[in-house]
């Protein structure tokens, strides 16, 4: 069996298996892509042969291939009929706001655009809820792709169209000629206006936790728990109004910043803790993080039929101007002092090689604290004459990157090599990790110890600690100085791991810049005393 068309190699050297899905009436033939989690071509070939054999068996057995079209359409219709009944009951009892109508119309048009352009995406589709409600297994769903996506999108589109027709029918009265009375129809059974807050939150977290890091899941759950504390788990989403949202915003503005750190405040109910005097309140930035998560949840709930409307749109608070806590780059003089102390140690403040090289990597790469502290020896690699850091979440189960853009190759600055970084790496080759003395913490990852030493000991003793200057300021410094040196913004984004936006970079330039291009750019960064 020829496997060349089924195997592909990622830029990280990992083999992937590709398999064509059954054709529909579309011109393009969709495929799936599965990571084989190996760099070994022999092992990849063995796995690919097995997967290809399974694919051939499935393709040859029509009973296994997919849910029958008539059965699929029946399931979709039943699923959205229940949602439609829910919407109609809501419209008849309370009406539908103009904003909710606009949102429904916008989503309906989005579904039509996806269908017209033949984009097979899961955007705006209640896939997990559909599978759970209608008893569709993951295997049946997968085998029915891409047809299942198309039918689900059609169902959601047409359900929204019927909702809009019903809502628009409430905007006018008809006083035409009297007509013969219509035959009475059996009343529909009463349906709940919306799902409970608790069950919707559980589904929201379950769906998104696959894309979020563990730390992000915990943080976002803590944000959303404010809603549970305020409204209760059993509160129907449809009964939460804009006025309620405004009250929640007032609660956030009164919330003590130390609620989760002071034992006495931890055990106090929400409505009592906000009345406690003598505590600093959470910052506007934190308030807005809560509100952004609330908005994201209600947007999702409305799209998936849990709620008839969205909330918290446009409710963020204004940030304080020139906030002292806003992170900022080091000045040229501060950077010179840092460099001198780290390389020459005149004050004797740097007692560990891990402190020295952890700080220098931050200064000359702009990498995040945890990205540096979780590095393995194997992450320091060479391509031709260029040494680079392979920043990835592969290897240790606790390794993390902030986003897809965080997986990147960062060339080593010439100054790091001149200072002896490669010798330091060579000396550490008796173990897997570059900084084994940085232990993992569920709260701070691997970077907690270096961050504390830098922010609470090193910077204060150097006499340059001030609000807004922390380890992360090294990253701000790299971004600022590279921009001032004429490096293109998109190259800076590749170096520091920021997502690049726009069709050009998201579609046509996925491969990114070459190592030589990135190396030439990063070497433009200079500390005054290192020139």
Coordinates of C-alpha atoms in Angstrom, one line a residue, residues 4-245:
X4 CA 3.2 8.9 0.6
X5 CA -0.2 10.6 0.0
X6 CA -1.4 9.7 3.5
X7 CA 1.7 11.0 5.5
X8 CA 2.8 14.5 6.0
X9 CA 5.5 16.1 8.2
X10 CA 4.9 19.1 10.4
X11 CA 7.4 21.9 10.8
X12 CA 8.2 20.4 14.2
X13 CA 9.2 17.1 12.6
X14 CA 6.0 15.2 13.7
X15 CA 4.3 12.9 11.3
X16 CA 0.6 13.4 10.5
X17 CA -1.8 11.0 8.8
X18 CA -4.3 12.3 6.2
X19 CA -7.4 10.4 5.1
X20 CA -10.1 11.6 2.6
X21 CA -13.6 11.7 3.9
X22 CA -16.6 10.6 1.8
X23 CA -17.6 12.9 -1.0
X24 CA -20.7 15.0 -0.8
X25 CA -22.1 17.2 -3.6
X26 CA -19.3 19.6 -3.1
X27 CA -16.4 20.0 -5.5
X28 CA -13.6 19.8 -2.9
X29 CA -13.0 16.5 -1.1
X30 CA -12.6 17.0 2.6
X31 CA -9.9 15.2 4.6
X32 CA -9.0 14.6 8.3
X33 CA -5.5 15.1 9.7
X34 CA -4.3 13.1 12.8
X35 CA -1.0 13.6 14.6
X36 CA 0.8 10.3 14.9
X37 CA 3.0 11.7 17.7
X38 CA 6.2 10.4 16.4
X39 CA 9.2 11.6 14.4
X40 CA 10.3 8.1 13.4
X41 CA 9.4 7.4 9.7
X42 CA 9.3 3.6 10.4
X43 CA 6.9 3.9 13.3
X44 CA 4.8 6.5 11.3
X45 CA 4.6 4.1 8.4
X46 CA 3.3 1.2 10.6
X47 CA 0.7 3.4 12.2
X48 CA -0.4 4.8 8.8
X49 CA -0.8 1.3 7.4
X50 CA -3.0 0.4 10.3
X51 CA -5.2 3.5 10.0
X52 CA -5.4 3.2 6.3
X53 CA -6.6 -0.4 6.7
X54 CA -9.3 0.8 9.1
X55 CA -10.3 3.5 6.7
X56 CA -10.6 1.0 3.8
X57 CA -12.8 -1.3 5.9
X58 CA -15.1 1.6 6.9
X59 CA -15.3 3.0 3.4
X60 CA -16.3 -0.4 2.0
X61 CA -19.1 -1.0 4.6
X62 CA -21.9 1.3 3.8
X63 CA -23.5 0.5 7.2
X64 CA -20.5 2.0 8.9
X65 CA -20.0 4.9 6.7
X66 CA -22.5 7.4 8.1
X67 CA -25.9 8.1 9.5
X68 CA -28.5 7.7 6.8
X69 CA -29.5 11.0 5.2
X70 CA -33.1 10.7 6.1
X71 CA -32.3 9.7 9.7
X72 CA -29.8 12.6 10.0
X73 CA -32.4 15.1 8.8
X74 CA -35.0 13.7 11.1
X75 CA -32.6 14.2 14.1
X76 CA -31.7 17.7 13.1
X77 CA -35.4 18.6 12.6
X78 CA -36.4 17.2 16.0
X79 CA -33.5 19.0 17.7
X80 CA -34.3 22.4 16.3
X81 CA -38.0 22.0 16.6
X82 CA -37.5 21.8 20.4
X83 CA -35.5 25.0 20.2
X84 CA -38.1 26.7 18.0
X85 CA -40.9 25.8 20.4
X86 CA -38.8 27.3 23.2
X87 CA -38.3 30.5 21.3
X88 CA -42.0 30.8 20.3
X89 CA -43.1 30.3 23.8
X90 CA -40.7 33.1 24.9
X91 CA -41.9 35.4 22.1
X92 CA -45.6 34.8 23.0
X93 CA -45.0 35.4 26.7
X94 CA -42.5 38.3 26.6
X95 CA -41.7 39.3 23.1
X96 CA -38.2 39.5 21.5
X97 CA -36.1 42.6 21.8
X98 CA -34.9 44.4 18.7
X99 CA -31.3 43.6 19.7
X100 CA -32.1 39.9 20.0
X101 CA -33.8 40.1 16.5
X102 CA -30.7 41.7 15.1
X103 CA -28.4 39.1 16.5
X104 CA -30.6 36.3 15.2
X105 CA -30.8 37.8 11.8
X106 CA -27.0 38.3 11.8
X107 CA -26.4 34.7 12.8
X108 CA -28.9 33.4 10.2
X109 CA -27.0 35.3 7.5
X110 CA -23.7 33.9 8.8
X111 CA -25.0 30.4 8.4
X112 CA -26.1 31.2 4.8
X113 CA -22.7 32.6 4.0
X114 CA -21.1 29.4 5.3
X115 CA -23.4 27.3 3.1
X116 CA -22.9 29.5 0.0
X117 CA -19.1 29.5 0.3
X118 CA -19.0 25.8 1.2
X119 CA -17.0 26.5 4.4
X120 CA -17.0 23.3 6.5
X121 CA -16.5 24.9 9.9
X122 CA -18.1 24.3 13.3
X123 CA -18.6 28.0 14.0
X124 CA -22.0 28.9 15.6
X125 CA -23.1 25.2 15.6
X126 CA -24.3 23.5 18.8
X127 CA -22.5 20.2 18.0
X128 CA -22.0 18.9 21.5
X129 CA -25.5 19.7 22.6
X130 CA -26.9 18.1 19.5
X131 CA -25.0 14.9 20.0
X132 CA -26.0 14.8 23.7
X133 CA -29.7 15.5 23.2
X134 CA -30.2 13.3 20.2
X135 CA -28.0 10.4 21.3
X136 CA -25.5 10.7 18.5
X137 CA -22.2 9.0 19.4
X138 CA -18.8 10.6 18.6
X139 CA -18.2 7.8 16.1
X140 CA -21.5 8.3 14.3
X141 CA -20.9 12.0 14.1
X142 CA -17.4 11.6 12.8
X143 CA -18.5 9.1 10.2
X144 CA -21.2 11.4 9.0
X145 CA -18.9 14.4 8.3
X146 CA -19.0 16.7 6.4
X147 CA -22.7 16.1 5.6
X148 CA -23.7 16.4 9.3
X149 CA -22.1 19.9 9.5
X150 CA -24.1 21.0 6.5
X151 CA -27.4 19.7 7.8
X152 CA -26.9 21.1 11.3
X153 CA -26.2 24.5 9.8
X154 CA -29.3 24.4 7.6
X155 CA -31.4 23.4 10.6
X156 CA -30.1 26.3 12.7
X157 CA -30.5 28.7 9.8
X158 CA -34.1 27.8 9.1
X159 CA -35.0 27.7 12.8
X160 CA -33.8 31.3 13.2
X161 CA -35.7 32.3 10.1
X162 CA -38.9 31.0 11.7
X163 CA -38.1 32.8 14.9
X164 CA -37.7 36.1 13.1
X165 CA -40.9 35.5 11.2
X166 CA -42.7 35.0 14.5
X167 CA -41.1 38.1 16.1
X168 CA -41.9 40.3 13.1
X169 CA -45.5 39.1 13.2
X170 CA -45.7 40.8 16.6
X171 CA -44.7 44.1 15.2
X172 CA -48.0 44.7 13.3
X173 CA -51.8 44.4 13.7
X174 CA -54.2 43.3 10.9
X175 CA -57.7 44.8 10.8
X176 CA -58.8 43.4 7.4
X177 CA -62.0 41.7 6.6
X178 CA -63.2 39.2 9.2
X179 CA -62.4 35.7 8.3
X180 CA -64.0 32.5 9.3
X181 CA -62.6 31.2 12.5
X182 CA -59.8 28.7 12.1
X183 CA -60.1 25.2 13.5
X184 CA -58.8 25.0 17.0
X185 CA -55.5 23.3 17.3
X186 CA -54.2 21.4 20.3
X187 CA -52.2 23.7 22.5
X188 CA -48.5 22.9 22.6
X189 CA -47.1 21.7 26.0
X190 CA -45.5 24.5 28.0
X191 CA -41.7 24.6 27.7
X192 CA -39.1 26.3 29.8
X193 CA -38.2 29.7 28.6
X194 CA -34.5 29.0 28.9
X195 CA -32.0 26.7 30.5
X196 CA -30.8 27.1 34.1
X197 CA -27.6 29.1 34.6
X198 CA -25.8 26.1 36.3
X199 CA -26.4 23.6 33.5
X200 CA -25.5 26.0 30.8
X201 CA -22.3 27.0 32.5
X202 CA -21.3 23.3 32.9
X203 CA -21.9 22.8 29.1
X204 CA -20.0 26.0 28.2
X205 CA -17.0 25.0 30.3
X206 CA -17.0 21.4 29.0
X207 CA -17.0 22.6 25.4
X208 CA -14.3 25.2 25.7
X209 CA -12.0 23.3 28.2
X210 CA -10.6 21.4 25.2
X211 CA -9.1 24.5 23.8
X212 CA -8.1 26.2 27.1
X213 CA -5.1 25.4 29.2
X214 CA -5.8 24.0 32.7
X215 CA -4.9 27.3 34.3
X216 CA -7.2 29.2 31.9
X217 CA -10.1 26.8 32.7
X218 CA -9.6 27.5 36.4
X219 CA -9.4 31.2 35.9
X220 CA -12.5 31.4 33.7
X221 CA -14.5 29.1 36.0
X222 CA -13.7 31.5 38.9
X223 CA -14.9 34.4 36.8
X224 CA -18.2 32.6 36.0
X225 CA -18.7 31.5 39.5
X226 CA -19.5 35.1 40.4
X227 CA -22.7 34.7 38.3
X228 CA -23.6 31.5 40.2
X229 CA -23.0 33.2 43.5
X230 CA -25.1 36.2 42.6
X231 CA -28.0 34.4 40.7
X232 CA -27.9 30.8 42.0
X233 CA -27.4 27.7 39.8
X234 CA -31.2 27.2 39.1
X235 CA -31.9 30.7 37.8
X236 CA -33.3 30.5 34.2
X237 CA -31.0 32.4 31.8
X238 CA -34.0 34.0 30.1
X239 CA -35.0 35.8 33.3
X240 CA -31.7 37.6 33.7
X241 CA -32.1 41.1 32.3
X242 CA -29.9 44.0 31.4
X243 CA -30.7 45.6 34.7
X244 CA -29.5 42.4 36.4
X245 CA -26.3 42.6 34.4

